[in-house]
Amino acid sequence: MYTSMIAGPLISGTVYLWKAFWAMSYLVGTFWALIWTFPMPLGVASFPFWAREMYGYSDPNIWFWYIGTFAGLGLAYVFSLLTVLSER
């Protein structure tokens, strides 16, 4: 169970990072995509929102992997918390 809670967000996060980086590269150029991905990770973390608002770009695949990443992290946290509380 713990393996799937770690592997799920890791895999979906990797796919999201790949897709978001190339979409950013298409929208604003590779230089800015590199800047917003590595030194300023908030840019890639909020990419679906600002790309839709500023450029009118919205891709269902990117939204799917974005939600999968953060929902998986949230579920992993909740289940870990429930496991710790049930062991008391």
mmCIF file with all atom_site columns, C-alpha atoms in Angstrom:
data_model
loop_
_atom_site.group_PDB
_atom_site.id
_atom_site.type_symbol
_atom_site.label_atom_id
_atom_site.label_alt_id
_atom_site.label_comp_id
_atom_site.label_asym_id
_atom_site.label_entity_id
_atom_site.label_seq_id
_atom_site.pdbx_PDB_ins_code
_atom_site.Cartn_x
_atom_site.Cartn_y
_atom_site.Cartn_z
_atom_site.occupancy
_atom_site.B_iso_or_equiv
_atom_site.pdbx_formal_charge
_atom_site.auth_seq_id
_atom_site.auth_comp_id
_atom_site.auth_asym_id
_atom_site.auth_atom_id
_atom_site.pdbx_PDB_model_num
ATOM 1  C CA . MET A 1 1  ? 0.000  0.000  0.000   1.00 0.00 ? 1  MET A CA 1
ATOM 2  C CA . TYR A 1 2  ? 2.785  2.422  0.887   1.00 0.00 ? 2  TYR A CA 1
ATOM 3  C CA . THR A 1 3  ? 4.573  1.677  -2.364  1.00 0.00 ? 3  THR A CA 1
ATOM 4  C CA . SER A 1 4  ? 1.532  2.669  -4.408  1.00 0.00 ? 4  SER A CA 1
ATOM 5  C CA . MET A 1 5  ? 1.072  5.834  -2.339  1.00 0.00 ? 5  MET A CA 1
ATOM 6  C CA . ILE A 1 6  ? 4.626  6.858  -3.183  1.00 0.00 ? 6  ILE A CA 1
ATOM 7  C CA . ALA A 1 7  ? 4.831  5.529  -6.748  1.00 0.00 ? 7  ALA A CA 1
ATOM 8  C CA . GLY A 1 8  ? 1.493  6.985  -7.889  1.00 0.00 ? 8  GLY A CA 1
ATOM 9  C CA . PRO A 1 9  ? 2.294  10.646 -7.258  1.00 0.00 ? 9  PRO A CA 1
ATOM 10 C CA . LEU A 1 10 ? 5.883  10.114 -8.396  1.00 0.00 ? 10 LEU A CA 1
ATOM 11 C CA . ILE A 1 11 ? 4.837  8.692  -11.751 1.00 0.00 ? 11 ILE A CA 1
ATOM 12 C CA . SER A 1 12 ? 2.024  11.180 -12.351 1.00 0.00 ? 12 SER A CA 1
ATOM 13 C CA . GLY A 1 13 ? 4.255  14.048 -11.223 1.00 0.00 ? 13 GLY A CA 1
ATOM 14 C CA . THR A 1 14 ? 6.952  13.002 -13.670 1.00 0.00 ? 14 THR A CA 1
ATOM 15 C CA . VAL A 1 15 ? 4.476  12.825 -16.550 1.00 0.00 ? 15 VAL A CA 1
ATOM 16 C CA . TYR A 1 16 ? 2.996  16.193 -15.525 1.00 0.00 ? 16 TYR A CA 1
ATOM 17 C CA . LEU A 1 17 ? 6.441  17.797 -15.353 1.00 0.00 ? 17 LEU A CA 1
ATOM 18 C CA . TRP A 1 18 ? 7.312  16.507 -18.823 1.00 0.00 ? 18 TRP A CA 1
ATOM 19 C CA . LYS A 1 19 ? 4.051  17.665 -20.410 1.00 0.00 ? 19 LYS A CA 1
ATOM 20 C CA . ALA A 1 20 ? 4.001  21.021 -18.620 1.00 0.00 ? 20 ALA A CA 1
ATOM 21 C CA . PHE A 1 21 ? 7.613  21.764 -19.529 1.00 0.00 ? 21 PHE A CA 1
ATOM 22 C CA . TRP A 1 22 ? 7.010  21.198 -23.239 1.00 0.00 ? 22 TRP A CA 1
ATOM 23 C CA . ALA A 1 23 ? 3.763  23.150 -23.171 1.00 0.00 ? 23 ALA A CA 1
ATOM 24 C CA . MET A 1 24 ? 5.552  26.045 -21.443 1.00 0.00 ? 24 MET A CA 1
ATOM 25 C CA . SER A 1 25 ? 8.322  25.784 -24.002 1.00 0.00 ? 25 SER A CA 1
ATOM 26 C CA . TYR A 1 26 ? 5.714  26.109 -26.757 1.00 0.00 ? 26 TYR A CA 1
ATOM 27 C CA . LEU A 1 27 ? 3.993  29.085 -25.094 1.00 0.00 ? 27 LEU A CA 1
ATOM 28 C CA . VAL A 1 28 ? 6.867  31.184 -23.758 1.00 0.00 ? 28 VAL A CA 1
ATOM 29 C CA . GLY A 1 29 ? 10.069 29.619 -25.095 1.00 0.00 ? 29 GLY A CA 1
ATOM 30 C CA . THR A 1 30 ? 12.524 27.067 -23.801 1.00 0.00 ? 30 THR A CA 1
ATOM 31 C CA . PHE A 1 31 ? 14.571 29.596 -21.822 1.00 0.00 ? 31 PHE A CA 1
ATOM 32 C CA . TRP A 1 32 ? 11.606 30.689 -19.710 1.00 0.00 ? 32 TRP A CA 1
ATOM 33 C CA . ALA A 1 33 ? 10.378 27.122 -19.405 1.00 0.00 ? 33 ALA A CA 1
ATOM 34 C CA . LEU A 1 34 ? 13.731 26.169 -17.885 1.00 0.00 ? 34 LEU A CA 1
ATOM 35 C CA . ILE A 1 35 ? 13.625 29.167 -15.532 1.00 0.00 ? 35 ILE A CA 1
ATOM 36 C CA . TRP A 1 36 ? 10.071 28.454 -14.384 1.00 0.00 ? 36 TRP A CA 1
ATOM 37 C CA . THR A 1 37 ? 10.718 24.738 -13.942 1.00 0.00 ? 37 THR A CA 1
ATOM 38 C CA . PHE A 1 38 ? 13.989 24.622 -12.005 1.00 0.00 ? 38 PHE A CA 1
ATOM 39 C CA . PRO A 1 39 ? 14.900 27.878 -10.191 1.00 0.00 ? 39 PRO A CA 1
ATOM 40 C CA . MET A 1 40 ? 11.238 28.907 -9.756  1.00 0.00 ? 40 MET A CA 1
ATOM 41 C CA . PRO A 1 41 ? 9.216  25.694 -9.346  1.00 0.00 ? 41 PRO A CA 1
ATOM 42 C CA . LEU A 1 42 ? 6.065  27.648 -8.490  1.00 0.00 ? 42 LEU A CA 1
ATOM 43 C CA . GLY A 1 43 ? 5.816  28.474 -12.195 1.00 0.00 ? 43 GLY A CA 1
ATOM 44 C CA . VAL A 1 44 ? 5.489  24.834 -13.174 1.00 0.00 ? 44 VAL A CA 1
ATOM 45 C CA . ALA A 1 45 ? 3.329  24.054 -10.134 1.00 0.00 ? 45 ALA A CA 1
ATOM 46 C CA . SER A 1 46 ? 0.776  26.665 -11.182 1.00 0.00 ? 46 SER A CA 1
ATOM 47 C CA . PHE A 1 47 ? 1.183  26.208 -14.933 1.00 0.00 ? 47 PHE A CA 1
ATOM 48 C CA . PRO A 1 48 ? -2.377 25.057 -15.811 1.00 0.00 ? 48 PRO A CA 1
ATOM 49 C CA . PHE A 1 49 ? -3.822 28.130 -14.110 1.00 0.00 ? 49 PHE A CA 1
ATOM 50 C CA . TRP A 1 50 ? -1.616 30.855 -15.572 1.00 0.00 ? 50 TRP A CA 1
ATOM 51 C CA . ALA A 1 51 ? -1.493 29.268 -19.012 1.00 0.00 ? 51 ALA A CA 1
ATOM 52 C CA . ARG A 1 52 ? -5.282 29.284 -19.162 1.00 0.00 ? 52 ARG A CA 1
ATOM 53 C CA . GLU A 1 53 ? -5.626 32.829 -17.854 1.00 0.00 ? 53 GLU A CA 1
ATOM 54 C CA . MET A 1 54 ? -2.804 34.513 -19.756 1.00 0.00 ? 54 MET A CA 1
ATOM 55 C CA . TYR A 1 55 ? -2.624 32.530 -22.995 1.00 0.00 ? 55 TYR A CA 1
ATOM 56 C CA . GLY A 1 56 ? -5.967 30.748 -23.222 1.00 0.00 ? 56 GLY A CA 1
ATOM 57 C CA . TYR A 1 57 ? -4.144 27.409 -23.252 1.00 0.00 ? 57 TYR A CA 1
ATOM 58 C CA . SER A 1 58 ? -5.786 24.481 -21.521 1.00 0.00 ? 58 SER A CA 1
ATOM 59 C CA . ASP A 1 59 ? -4.951 20.831 -22.168 1.00 0.00 ? 59 ASP A CA 1
ATOM 60 C CA . PRO A 1 60 ? -7.018 18.041 -20.555 1.00 0.00 ? 60 PRO A CA 1
ATOM 61 C CA . ASN A 1 61 ? -3.959 15.785 -20.376 1.00 0.00 ? 61 ASN A CA 1
ATOM 62 C CA . ILE A 1 62 ? -2.031 18.325 -18.334 1.00 0.00 ? 62 ILE A CA 1
ATOM 63 C CA . TRP A 1 63 ? -4.993 18.880 -16.032 1.00 0.00 ? 63 TRP A CA 1
ATOM 64 C CA . PHE A 1 64 ? -5.381 15.100 -15.545 1.00 0.00 ? 64 PHE A CA 1
ATOM 65 C CA . TRP A 1 65 ? -1.749 14.597 -14.523 1.00 0.00 ? 65 TRP A CA 1
ATOM 66 C CA . TYR A 1 66 ? -1.778 17.767 -12.385 1.00 0.00 ? 66 TYR A CA 1
ATOM 67 C CA . ILE A 1 67 ? -4.818 16.648 -10.413 1.00 0.00 ? 67 ILE A CA 1
ATOM 68 C CA . GLY A 1 68 ? -3.482 13.088 -10.217 1.00 0.00 ? 68 GLY A CA 1
ATOM 69 C CA . THR A 1 69 ? -0.236 14.276 -8.699  1.00 0.00 ? 69 THR A CA 1
ATOM 70 C CA . PHE A 1 70 ? -1.706 16.453 -5.973  1.00 0.00 ? 70 PHE A CA 1
ATOM 71 C CA . ALA A 1 71 ? -4.673 14.181 -5.257  1.00 0.00 ? 71 ALA A CA 1
ATOM 72 C CA . GLY A 1 72 ? -2.254 11.267 -4.879  1.00 0.00 ? 72 GLY A CA 1
ATOM 73 C CA . LEU A 1 73 ? -0.083 13.258 -2.481  1.00 0.00 ? 73 LEU A CA 1
ATOM 74 C CA . GLY A 1 74 ? -3.146 14.290 -0.476  1.00 0.00 ? 74 GLY A CA 1
ATOM 75 C CA . LEU A 1 75 ? -4.473 10.750 -0.270  1.00 0.00 ? 75 LEU A CA 1
ATOM 76 C CA . ALA A 1 76 ? -1.062 9.467  0.776   1.00 0.00 ? 76 ALA A CA 1
ATOM 77 C CA . TYR A 1 77 ? -0.991 12.030 3.573   1.00 0.00 ? 77 TYR A CA 1
ATOM 78 C CA . VAL A 1 78 ? -4.531 11.225 4.747   1.00 0.00 ? 78 VAL A CA 1
ATOM 79 C CA . PHE A 1 79 ? -3.968 7.459  4.733   1.00 0.00 ? 79 PHE A CA 1
ATOM 80 C CA . SER A 1 80 ? -0.648 7.846  6.544   1.00 0.00 ? 80 SER A CA 1
ATOM 81 C CA . LEU A 1 81 ? -2.328 9.974  9.176   1.00 0.00 ? 81 LEU A CA 1
ATOM 82 C CA . LEU A 1 82 ? -5.148 7.433  9.591   1.00 0.00 ? 82 LEU A CA 1
ATOM 83 C CA . THR A 1 83 ? -2.629 4.607  9.935   1.00 0.00 ? 83 THR A CA 1
ATOM 84 C CA . VAL A 1 84 ? -0.719 6.459  12.644  1.00 0.00 ? 84 VAL A CA 1
ATOM 85 C CA . LEU A 1 85 ? -3.899 7.313  14.508  1.00 0.00 ? 85 LEU A CA 1
ATOM 86 C CA . SER A 1 86 ? -5.228 3.751  14.350  1.00 0.00 ? 86 SER A CA 1
ATOM 87 C CA . GLU A 1 87 ? -2.029 2.331  15.853  1.00 0.00 ? 87 GLU A CA 1
ATOM 88 C CA . ARG A 1 88 ? -2.469 4.266  19.106  1.00 0.00 ? 88 ARG A CA 1
#
